[in-house]
Amino acid sequence: MSSQPTTVPPVRIGLALGGGAVRGAAHVGVLDALDRAGLEPAVITGTSAGALIGALYAAGTTPSEISKVAQALRWSRLIRPARTRRALFDTTRLGAFLDGLLGGRDFDALDRPFAAVACELCTGERVVLKDGPVADAVLASAAIPGVFPPVERDGRLLVDGSLVDIVPARLARELGADIVVAVDVSGPLPRRRPTTLLHIMVAVSTLQPGGAAQPAEDADLVLTPTVDEYAFWELSRITEFEDAGRAAAEQAVPLLQSMVATAAARREWEQVTAPGPES
């Protein structure tokens, strides 16, 4: 008796979005190019700025909608000088703004699997955030030490995940991705030197020792948008960062399509040639 053929599950693309402050706007261009090519990621992971963009996309926000939000950002409305000694800025308004954008969702209410990475301040431990309020997790993942206050969560004091995992590619595979695309926007230091304490602290947050080598080990494809012309803190360059991400992704689309087709063909072949149950 012949067995009925089973449906071959689709190849799941995982997208790991790295930290890089305002350079994270390049992730919007990457998502736009992948969506247009019919290569929408099924799994998203992110660190710092990548966690912000990734969370919005995982919540069902389109790249064009994310771009509109980014273009309208005015930090003066979202952060204000802190009244404590733990950071330069208070992020209460920013947290409320993020929670509004995300519809107050927890991770289990997102449209697709998503996880963010933070660093435990007291131990240096890498912490994966994939449950509870999403906005809270994004704030923790992007809490640049000294610039934004640490986030207390589950008894831990959490800061910017870029300190321990600047592009969380391995995490995307752990969430079920078959093919992992990493997007590294840390790049070299900007050609324009930092001139203020804030600029220096933001730049230092991306200087992870050995960080450039890790995505290459954990991902199947690494995109490195050309973002070094402008600085990490230049909000006025969001369009240029988006364009850089879009260009890097468009260049990689034929290769990624080939990788997906090969993975799908292998999966189908393995299913056809696998020994069936004994009659």
PDB file of C-alpha atoms in Angstrom:
ATOM      1  CA  MET A   1       0.000   0.000   0.000  1.00  0.00           C
ATOM      2  CA  SER A   2       1.461   3.352  -1.054  1.00  0.00           C
ATOM      3  CA  SER A   3       1.598   6.123   1.502  1.00  0.00           C
ATOM      4  CA  GLN A   4       0.108   9.524   0.811  1.00  0.00           C
ATOM      5  CA  PRO A   5       2.751  12.207   0.029  1.00  0.00           C
ATOM      6  CA  THR A   6       3.227  14.724   2.789  1.00  0.00           C
ATOM      7  CA  THR A   7       3.568  18.453   2.291  1.00  0.00           C
ATOM      8  CA  VAL A   8       7.139  19.729   2.311  1.00  0.00           C
ATOM      9  CA  PRO A   9       7.374  22.601   4.818  1.00  0.00           C
ATOM     10  CA  PRO A  10       8.646  25.906   3.411  1.00  0.00           C
ATOM     11  CA  VAL A  11      12.227  27.018   3.946  1.00  0.00           C
ATOM     12  CA  ARG A  12      12.293  29.499   6.814  1.00  0.00           C
ATOM     13  CA  ILE A  13      14.555  32.527   6.444  1.00  0.00           C
ATOM     14  CA  GLY A  14      15.867  33.995   9.671  1.00  0.00           C
ATOM     15  CA  LEU A  15      17.056  37.596   9.784  1.00  0.00           C
ATOM     16  CA  ALA A  16      19.489  38.709  12.491  1.00  0.00           C
ATOM     17  CA  LEU A  17      19.630  42.493  12.814  1.00  0.00           C
ATOM     18  CA  GLY A  18      22.663  43.968  14.523  1.00  0.00           C
ATOM     19  CA  GLY A  19      23.254  46.971  16.726  1.00  0.00           C
ATOM     20  CA  GLY A  20      24.566  50.265  15.424  1.00  0.00           C
ATOM     21  CA  ALA A  21      22.481  53.142  16.823  1.00  0.00           C
ATOM     22  CA  VAL A  22      20.986  55.282  14.028  1.00  0.00           C
ATOM     23  CA  ARG A  23      22.791  53.133  11.458  1.00  0.00           C
ATOM     24  CA  GLY A  24      20.133  50.552  12.320  1.00  0.00           C
ATOM     25  CA  ALA A  25      17.895  52.376   9.848  1.00  0.00           C
ATOM     26  CA  ALA A  26      19.716  50.296   7.226  1.00  0.00           C
ATOM     27  CA  HIS A  27      17.686  47.328   8.483  1.00  0.00           C
ATOM     28  CA  VAL A  28      14.545  48.995   7.139  1.00  0.00           C
ATOM     29  CA  GLY A  29      16.032  49.026   3.647  1.00  0.00           C
ATOM     30  CA  VAL A  30      17.041  45.370   3.970  1.00  0.00           C
ATOM     31  CA  LEU A  31      13.519  44.359   5.002  1.00  0.00           C
ATOM     32  CA  ASP A  32      12.022  46.380   2.163  1.00  0.00           C
ATOM     33  CA  ALA A  33      14.220  44.684  -0.440  1.00  0.00           C
ATOM     34  CA  LEU A  34      13.550  41.190   0.924  1.00  0.00           C
ATOM     35  CA  ASP A  35       9.801  41.763   1.077  1.00  0.00           C
ATOM     36  CA  ARG A  36       9.747  43.028  -2.506  1.00  0.00           C
ATOM     37  CA  ALA A  37      11.675  39.942  -3.630  1.00  0.00           C
ATOM     38  CA  GLY A  38       9.235  37.581  -1.913  1.00  0.00           C
ATOM     39  CA  LEU A  39      11.865  36.575   0.654  1.00  0.00           C
ATOM     40  CA  GLU A  40      10.093  37.701   3.808  1.00  0.00           C
ATOM     41  CA  PRO A  41      11.896  36.432   6.906  1.00  0.00           C
ATOM     42  CA  ALA A  42       9.926  33.995   9.029  1.00  0.00           C
ATOM     43  CA  VAL A  43      12.102  34.530  12.104  1.00  0.00           C
ATOM     44  CA  ILE A  44      13.625  37.763  13.431  1.00  0.00           C
ATOM     45  CA  THR A  45      16.289  38.399  16.049  1.00  0.00           C
ATOM     46  CA  GLY A  46      17.820  41.718  16.979  1.00  0.00           C
ATOM     47  CA  THR A  47      20.256  43.547  19.163  1.00  0.00           C
ATOM     48  CA  SER A  48      19.900  47.192  20.187  1.00  0.00           C
ATOM     49  CA  ALA A  49      18.726  49.155  17.112  1.00  0.00           C
ATOM     50  CA  GLY A  50      18.185  45.801  15.401  1.00  0.00           C
ATOM     51  CA  ALA A  51      15.868  44.772  18.227  1.00  0.00           C
ATOM     52  CA  LEU A  52      13.769  47.889  17.676  1.00  0.00           C
ATOM     53  CA  ILE A  53      13.394  47.395  13.926  1.00  0.00           C
ATOM     54  CA  GLY A  54      12.951  43.648  14.317  1.00  0.00           C
ATOM     55  CA  ALA A  55      10.231  44.015  16.948  1.00  0.00           C
ATOM     56  CA  LEU A  56       8.220  46.387  14.780  1.00  0.00           C
ATOM     57  CA  TYR A  57       8.476  44.064  11.779  1.00  0.00           C
ATOM     58  CA  ALA A  58       7.584  41.017  13.884  1.00  0.00           C
ATOM     59  CA  ALA A  59       4.507  42.933  15.075  1.00  0.00           C
ATOM     60  CA  GLY A  60       3.303  43.292  11.497  1.00  0.00           C
ATOM     61  CA  THR A  61       4.555  46.806  10.759  1.00  0.00           C
ATOM     62  CA  THR A  62       5.617  47.077   7.120  1.00  0.00           C
ATOM     63  CA  PRO A  63       9.047  48.436   6.132  1.00  0.00           C
ATOM     64  CA  SER A  64       7.438  51.532   4.638  1.00  0.00           C
ATOM     65  CA  GLU A  65       5.540  52.157   7.877  1.00  0.00           C
ATOM     66  CA  ILE A  66       8.715  51.677   9.920  1.00  0.00           C
ATOM     67  CA  SER A  67      10.488  54.135   7.624  1.00  0.00           C
ATOM     68  CA  LYS A  68       7.804  56.757   8.221  1.00  0.00           C
ATOM     69  CA  VAL A  69       8.201  56.337  11.978  1.00  0.00           C
ATOM     70  CA  ALA A  70      11.980  56.643  11.710  1.00  0.00           C
ATOM     71  CA  GLN A  71      11.802  59.739   9.506  1.00  0.00           C
ATOM     72  CA  ALA A  72       9.502  61.457  11.986  1.00  0.00           C
ATOM     73  CA  LEU A  73      11.617  60.684  15.059  1.00  0.00           C
ATOM     74  CA  ARG A  74      12.484  63.652  17.211  1.00  0.00           C
ATOM     75  CA  TRP A  75      14.608  62.564  20.144  1.00  0.00           C
ATOM     76  CA  SER A  76      13.804  65.752  22.034  1.00  0.00           C
ATOM     77  CA  ARG A  77      10.210  64.527  22.338  1.00  0.00           C
ATOM     78  CA  LEU A  78      11.117  61.011  23.446  1.00  0.00           C
ATOM     79  CA  ILE A  79      14.036  61.385  25.839  1.00  0.00           C
ATOM     80  CA  ARG A  80      14.918  64.011  28.397  1.00  0.00           C
ATOM     81  CA  PRO A  81      17.820  64.559  30.785  1.00  0.00           C
ATOM     82  CA  ALA A  82      17.785  61.997  33.582  1.00  0.00           C
ATOM     83  CA  ARG A  83      17.284  63.026  37.186  1.00  0.00           C
ATOM     84  CA  THR A  84      19.362  60.115  38.448  1.00  0.00           C
ATOM     85  CA  ARG A  85      23.068  59.365  38.239  1.00  0.00           C
ATOM     86  CA  ARG A  86      22.598  56.146  36.262  1.00  0.00           C
ATOM     87  CA  ALA A  87      22.361  57.650  32.780  1.00  0.00           C
ATOM     88  CA  LEU A  88      22.361  60.838  30.753  1.00  0.00           C
ATOM     89  CA  PHE A  89      18.776  60.404  29.603  1.00  0.00           C
ATOM     90  CA  ASP A  90      15.474  59.155  30.962  1.00  0.00           C
ATOM     91  CA  THR A  91      13.631  56.751  28.613  1.00  0.00           C
ATOM     92  CA  THR A  92      10.156  56.751  30.180  1.00  0.00           C
ATOM     93  CA  ARG A  93       8.609  58.580  27.223  1.00  0.00           C
ATOM     94  CA  LEU A  94      10.515  56.425  24.752  1.00  0.00           C
ATOM     95  CA  GLY A  95       9.223  53.273  26.414  1.00  0.00           C
ATOM     96  CA  ALA A  96       5.639  54.509  26.233  1.00  0.00           C
ATOM     97  CA  PHE A  97       6.134  55.460  22.573  1.00  0.00           C
ATOM     98  CA  LEU A  98       7.491  51.990  21.710  1.00  0.00           C
ATOM     99  CA  ASP A  99       4.703  50.267  23.604  1.00  0.00           C
ATOM    100  CA  GLY A 100       2.187  52.298  21.614  1.00  0.00           C
ATOM    101  CA  LEU A 101       3.806  51.371  18.300  1.00  0.00           C
ATOM    102  CA  LEU A 102       3.792  47.705  19.303  1.00  0.00           C
ATOM    103  CA  GLY A 103       0.215  47.806  20.531  1.00  0.00           C
ATOM    104  CA  GLY A 104       1.277  46.813  24.025  1.00  0.00           C
ATOM    105  CA  ARG A 105       2.058  43.309  22.808  1.00  0.00           C
ATOM    106  CA  ASP A 106       3.877  40.513  24.559  1.00  0.00           C
ATOM    107  CA  PHE A 107       6.175  38.265  22.528  1.00  0.00           C
ATOM    108  CA  ASP A 108       3.568  35.535  22.175  1.00  0.00           C
ATOM    109  CA  ALA A 109       1.210  37.989  20.438  1.00  0.00           C
ATOM    110  CA  LEU A 110       3.653  38.895  17.647  1.00  0.00           C
ATOM    111  CA  ASP A 111       3.015  37.886  14.035  1.00  0.00           C
ATOM    112  CA  ARG A 112       6.264  35.911  13.788  1.00  0.00           C
ATOM    113  CA  PRO A 113       8.934  34.574  16.168  1.00  0.00           C
ATOM    114  CA  PHE A 114      11.195  37.291  17.535  1.00  0.00           C
ATOM    115  CA  ALA A 115      13.861  37.512  20.223  1.00  0.00           C
ATOM    116  CA  ALA A 116      16.178  40.264  21.430  1.00  0.00           C
ATOM    117  CA  VAL A 117      19.554  40.147  23.163  1.00  0.00           C
ATOM    118  CA  ALA A 118      20.653  42.149  26.187  1.00  0.00           C
ATOM    119  CA  CYS A 119      23.613  42.059  28.571  1.00  0.00           C
ATOM    120  CA  GLU A 120      23.343  41.496  32.327  1.00  0.00           C
ATOM    121  CA  LEU A 121      25.262  44.435  33.751  1.00  0.00           C
ATOM    122  CA  CYS A 122      26.556  42.782  36.915  1.00  0.00           C
ATOM    123  CA  THR A 123      27.786  39.523  35.331  1.00  0.00           C
ATOM    124  CA  GLY A 124      28.322  40.300  31.638  1.00  0.00           C
ATOM    125  CA  GLU A 125      25.966  37.422  30.816  1.00  0.00           C
ATOM    126  CA  ARG A 126      24.245  37.283  27.431  1.00  0.00           C
ATOM    127  CA  VAL A 127      20.488  37.349  28.045  1.00  0.00           C
ATOM    128  CA  VAL A 128      17.935  36.284  25.440  1.00  0.00           C
ATOM    129  CA  LEU A 129      14.585  38.055  25.747  1.00  0.00           C
ATOM    130  CA  LYS A 130      11.646  36.252  24.166  1.00  0.00           C
ATOM    131  CA  ASP A 131       8.733  36.538  26.555  1.00  0.00           C
ATOM    132  CA  GLY A 132       6.840  39.247  28.391  1.00  0.00           C
ATOM    133  CA  PRO A 133       6.352  42.839  27.140  1.00  0.00           C
ATOM    134  CA  VAL A 134       8.174  43.458  23.861  1.00  0.00           C
ATOM    135  CA  ALA A 135       8.736  47.195  24.388  1.00  0.00           C
ATOM    136  CA  ASP A 136      10.441  46.506  27.702  1.00  0.00           C
ATOM    137  CA  ALA A 137      12.766  43.993  26.024  1.00  0.00           C
ATOM    138  CA  VAL A 138      13.653  46.442  23.246  1.00  0.00           C
ATOM    139  CA  LEU A 139      14.529  49.144  25.784  1.00  0.00           C
ATOM    140  CA  ALA A 140      16.791  46.677  27.590  1.00  0.00           C
ATOM    141  CA  SER A 141      18.515  45.549  24.390  1.00  0.00           C
ATOM    142  CA  ALA A 142      19.201  49.176  23.394  1.00  0.00           C
ATOM    143  CA  ALA A 143      20.182  50.559  26.815  1.00  0.00           C
ATOM    144  CA  ILE A 144      23.623  51.952  25.956  1.00  0.00           C
ATOM    145  CA  PRO A 145      25.450  52.118  29.304  1.00  0.00           C
ATOM    146  CA  GLY A 146      25.709  55.659  30.564  1.00  0.00           C
ATOM    147  CA  VAL A 147      23.426  57.005  27.847  1.00  0.00           C
ATOM    148  CA  PHE A 148      20.193  55.189  28.749  1.00  0.00           C
ATOM    149  CA  PRO A 149      19.369  53.647  32.141  1.00  0.00           C
ATOM    150  CA  PRO A 150      19.587  49.881  32.666  1.00  0.00           C
ATOM    151  CA  VAL A 151      16.299  48.001  32.552  1.00  0.00           C
ATOM    152  CA  GLU A 152      15.371  45.855  35.548  1.00  0.00           C
ATOM    153  CA  ARG A 153      13.700  42.659  34.387  1.00  0.00           C
ATOM    154  CA  ASP A 154      13.209  39.373  36.216  1.00  0.00           C
ATOM    155  CA  GLY A 155      15.652  40.420  38.910  1.00  0.00           C
ATOM    156  CA  ARG A 156      18.390  41.276  36.437  1.00  0.00           C
ATOM    157  CA  LEU A 157      19.873  44.619  35.443  1.00  0.00           C
ATOM    158  CA  LEU A 158      20.028  44.697  31.643  1.00  0.00           C
ATOM    159  CA  VAL A 159      21.942  46.923  29.220  1.00  0.00           C
ATOM    160  CA  ASP A 160      22.768  47.076  25.506  1.00  0.00           C
ATOM    161  CA  GLY A 161      23.075  43.636  23.924  1.00  0.00           C
ATOM    162  CA  SER A 162      25.784  44.899  21.571  1.00  0.00           C
ATOM    163  CA  LEU A 163      28.242  44.317  24.395  1.00  0.00           C
ATOM    164  CA  VAL A 164      27.794  40.544  24.146  1.00  0.00           C
ATOM    165  CA  ASP A 165      26.166  39.674  20.787  1.00  0.00           C
ATOM    166  CA  ILE A 166      26.132  42.506  18.290  1.00  0.00           C
ATOM    167  CA  VAL A 167      24.477  40.455  15.492  1.00  0.00           C
ATOM    168  CA  PRO A 168      22.484  37.530  16.995  1.00  0.00           C
ATOM    169  CA  ALA A 169      22.707  35.134  14.054  1.00  0.00           C
ATOM    170  CA  ARG A 170      22.987  31.928  16.077  1.00  0.00           C
ATOM    171  CA  LEU A 171      19.832  32.896  17.946  1.00  0.00           C
ATOM    172  CA  ALA A 172      17.874  33.077  14.679  1.00  0.00           C
ATOM    173  CA  ARG A 173      18.776  29.459  13.934  1.00  0.00           C
ATOM    174  CA  GLU A 174      17.806  28.450  17.459  1.00  0.00           C
ATOM    175  CA  LEU A 175      14.363  29.972  16.816  1.00  0.00           C
ATOM    176  CA  GLY A 176      13.853  27.686  13.834  1.00  0.00           C
ATOM    177  CA  ALA A 177      15.421  29.416  10.830  1.00  0.00           C
ATOM    178  CA  ASP A 178      16.722  27.155   8.055  1.00  0.00           C
ATOM    179  CA  ILE A 179      18.763  29.911   6.393  1.00  0.00           C
ATOM    180  CA  VAL A 180      20.162  32.751   8.483  1.00  0.00           C
ATOM    181  CA  VAL A 181      20.906  36.177   7.020  1.00  0.00           C
ATOM    182  CA  ALA A 182      22.865  38.484   9.323  1.00  0.00           C
ATOM    183  CA  VAL A 183      22.921  42.250   8.844  1.00  0.00           C
ATOM    184  CA  ASP A 184      25.958  43.956  10.386  1.00  0.00           C
ATOM    185  CA  VAL A 185      25.690  47.749  10.515  1.00  0.00           C
ATOM    186  CA  SER A 186      28.388  48.358  13.119  1.00  0.00           C
ATOM    187  CA  GLY A 187      30.973  48.982  10.417  1.00  0.00           C
ATOM    188  CA  PRO A 188      34.120  50.960  11.134  1.00  0.00           C
ATOM    189  CA  LEU A 189      34.035  54.105  13.206  1.00  0.00           C
ATOM    190  CA  PRO A 190      32.516  57.017  11.275  1.00  0.00           C
ATOM    191  CA  ARG A 191      34.733  59.184   9.148  1.00  0.00           C
ATOM    192  CA  ARG A 192      33.427  62.073  11.199  1.00  0.00           C
ATOM    193  CA  ARG A 193      35.067  61.818  14.592  1.00  0.00           C
ATOM    194  CA  PRO A 194      32.909  61.919  17.724  1.00  0.00           C
ATOM    195  CA  THR A 195      33.123  65.317  19.375  1.00  0.00           C
ATOM    196  CA  THR A 196      30.920  64.971  22.472  1.00  0.00           C
ATOM    197  CA  LEU A 197      30.652  62.563  25.377  1.00  0.00           C
ATOM    198  CA  LEU A 198      27.368  61.261  23.956  1.00  0.00           C
ATOM    199  CA  HIS A 199      28.914  60.594  20.540  1.00  0.00           C
ATOM    200  CA  ILE A 200      31.848  58.773  22.119  1.00  0.00           C
ATOM    201  CA  MET A 201      29.611  56.569  24.284  1.00  0.00           C
ATOM    202  CA  VAL A 202      27.405  55.635  21.331  1.00  0.00           C
ATOM    203  CA  ALA A 203      30.442  54.782  19.188  1.00  0.00           C
ATOM    204  CA  VAL A 204      32.090  52.716  21.929  1.00  0.00           C
ATOM    205  CA  SER A 205      28.915  50.631  22.352  1.00  0.00           C
ATOM    206  CA  THR A 206      29.572  49.023  18.949  1.00  0.00           C
ATOM    207  CA  LEU A 207      33.259  48.236  19.511  1.00  0.00           C
ATOM    208  CA  GLN A 208      32.769  44.569  20.368  1.00  0.00           C
ATOM    209  CA  PRO A 209      36.111  42.652  20.304  1.00  0.00           C
ATOM    210  CA  GLY A 210      35.923  39.973  17.644  1.00  0.00           C
ATOM    211  CA  GLY A 211      32.353  40.941  16.843  1.00  0.00           C
ATOM    212  CA  ALA A 212      32.870  41.055  13.091  1.00  0.00           C
ATOM    213  CA  ALA A 213      33.946  37.408  12.933  1.00  0.00           C
ATOM    214  CA  GLN A 214      30.963  35.962  14.813  1.00  0.00           C
ATOM    215  CA  PRO A 215      28.187  36.608  12.247  1.00  0.00           C
ATOM    216  CA  ALA A 216      30.310  34.956   9.558  1.00  0.00           C
ATOM    217  CA  GLU A 217      30.515  31.828  11.701  1.00  0.00           C
ATOM    218  CA  ASP A 218      26.852  31.685  12.678  1.00  0.00           C
ATOM    219  CA  ALA A 219      25.074  32.933   9.533  1.00  0.00           C
ATOM    220  CA  ASP A 220      24.714  31.558   6.024  1.00  0.00           C
ATOM    221  CA  LEU A 221      24.886  35.041   4.516  1.00  0.00           C
ATOM    222  CA  VAL A 222      26.180  38.295   6.008  1.00  0.00           C
ATOM    223  CA  LEU A 223      25.103  41.681   4.641  1.00  0.00           C
ATOM    224  CA  THR A 224      27.302  44.660   5.461  1.00  0.00           C
ATOM    225  CA  PRO A 225      25.628  47.833   4.180  1.00  0.00           C
ATOM    226  CA  THR A 226      28.011  50.671   3.409  1.00  0.00           C
ATOM    227  CA  VAL A 227      27.287  52.877   6.396  1.00  0.00           C
ATOM    228  CA  ASP A 228      30.677  54.228   7.428  1.00  0.00           C
ATOM    229  CA  GLU A 229      30.295  57.552   5.628  1.00  0.00           C
ATOM    230  CA  TYR A 230      27.965  58.836   8.328  1.00  0.00           C
ATOM    231  CA  ALA A 231      28.055  58.644  12.100  1.00  0.00           C
ATOM    232  CA  PHE A 232      26.057  56.415  14.442  1.00  0.00           C
ATOM    233  CA  TRP A 233      24.188  59.416  15.856  1.00  0.00           C
ATOM    234  CA  GLU A 234      23.161  61.283  12.673  1.00  0.00           C
ATOM    235  CA  LEU A 235      19.353  61.175  12.588  1.00  0.00           C
ATOM    236  CA  SER A 236      19.433  63.398   9.522  1.00  0.00           C
ATOM    237  CA  ARG A 237      21.008  60.512   7.562  1.00  0.00           C
ATOM    238  CA  ILE A 238      18.228  57.965   8.058  1.00  0.00           C
ATOM    239  CA  THR A 239      17.370  57.984   4.345  1.00  0.00           C
ATOM    240  CA  GLU A 240      20.996  57.315   3.402  1.00  0.00           C
ATOM    241  CA  PHE A 241      21.189  54.431   5.881  1.00  0.00           C
ATOM    242  CA  GLU A 242      17.971  52.915   4.531  1.00  0.00           C
ATOM    243  CA  ASP A 243      19.283  53.199   0.976  1.00  0.00           C
ATOM    244  CA  ALA A 244      22.528  51.482   1.982  1.00  0.00           C
ATOM    245  CA  GLY A 245      20.621  48.578   3.510  1.00  0.00           C
ATOM    246  CA  ARG A 246      18.350  48.280   0.490  1.00  0.00           C
ATOM    247  CA  ALA A 247      21.323  48.236  -1.896  1.00  0.00           C
ATOM    248  CA  ALA A 248      23.118  45.535   0.092  1.00  0.00           C
ATOM    249  CA  ALA A 249      20.010  43.342   0.188  1.00  0.00           C
ATOM    250  CA  GLU A 250      19.155  43.813  -3.480  1.00  0.00           C
ATOM    251  CA  GLN A 251      22.659  42.731  -4.428  1.00  0.00           C
ATOM    252  CA  ALA A 252      22.240  39.583  -2.339  1.00  0.00           C
ATOM    253  CA  VAL A 253      18.724  38.665  -3.527  1.00  0.00           C
ATOM    254  CA  PRO A 254      19.814  36.331  -6.393  1.00  0.00           C
ATOM    255  CA  LEU A 255      22.136  34.438  -4.060  1.00  0.00           C
ATOM    256  CA  LEU A 256      19.511  34.162  -1.345  1.00  0.00           C
ATOM    257  CA  GLN A 257      16.924  32.959  -3.863  1.00  0.00           C
ATOM    258  CA  SER A 258      19.372  30.287  -4.972  1.00  0.00           C
ATOM    259  CA  MET A 259      20.034  29.268  -1.364  1.00  0.00           C
ATOM    260  CA  VAL A 260      16.320  28.947  -0.665  1.00  0.00           C
ATOM    261  CA  ALA A 261      15.737  26.939  -3.848  1.00  0.00           C
ATOM    262  CA  THR A 262      18.610  24.592  -3.011  1.00  0.00           C
ATOM    263  CA  ALA A 263      17.377  24.086   0.541  1.00  0.00           C
ATOM    264  CA  ALA A 264      13.842  23.427  -0.690  1.00  0.00           C
ATOM    265  CA  ALA A 265      15.073  20.927  -3.299  1.00  0.00           C
ATOM    266  CA  ARG A 266      17.183  19.111  -0.715  1.00  0.00           C
ATOM    267  CA  ARG A 267      14.254  18.940   1.704  1.00  0.00           C
ATOM    268  CA  GLU A 268      11.999  17.532  -1.018  1.00  0.00           C
ATOM    269  CA  TRP A 269      14.647  15.006  -2.070  1.00  0.00           C
ATOM    270  CA  GLU A 270      15.188  13.873   1.509  1.00  0.00           C
ATOM    271  CA  GLN A 271      11.460  13.360   1.928  1.00  0.00           C
ATOM    272  CA  VAL A 272      11.158  11.356  -1.286  1.00  0.00           C
ATOM    273  CA  THR A 273      14.160   9.147  -0.541  1.00  0.00           C
ATOM    274  CA  ALA A 274      13.476   8.651   3.159  1.00  0.00           C
ATOM    275  CA  PRO A 275      12.495   5.050   3.979  1.00  0.00           C
ATOM    276  CA  GLY A 276       8.784   4.772   4.538  1.00  0.00           C
ATOM    277  CA  PRO A 277       7.052   2.983   7.401  1.00  0.00           C
ATOM    278  CA  GLU A 278       7.074  -0.789   7.227  1.00  0.00           C
ATOM    279  CA  SER A 279       3.942  -2.230   5.666  1.00  0.00           C
TER     280      SER A 279
END
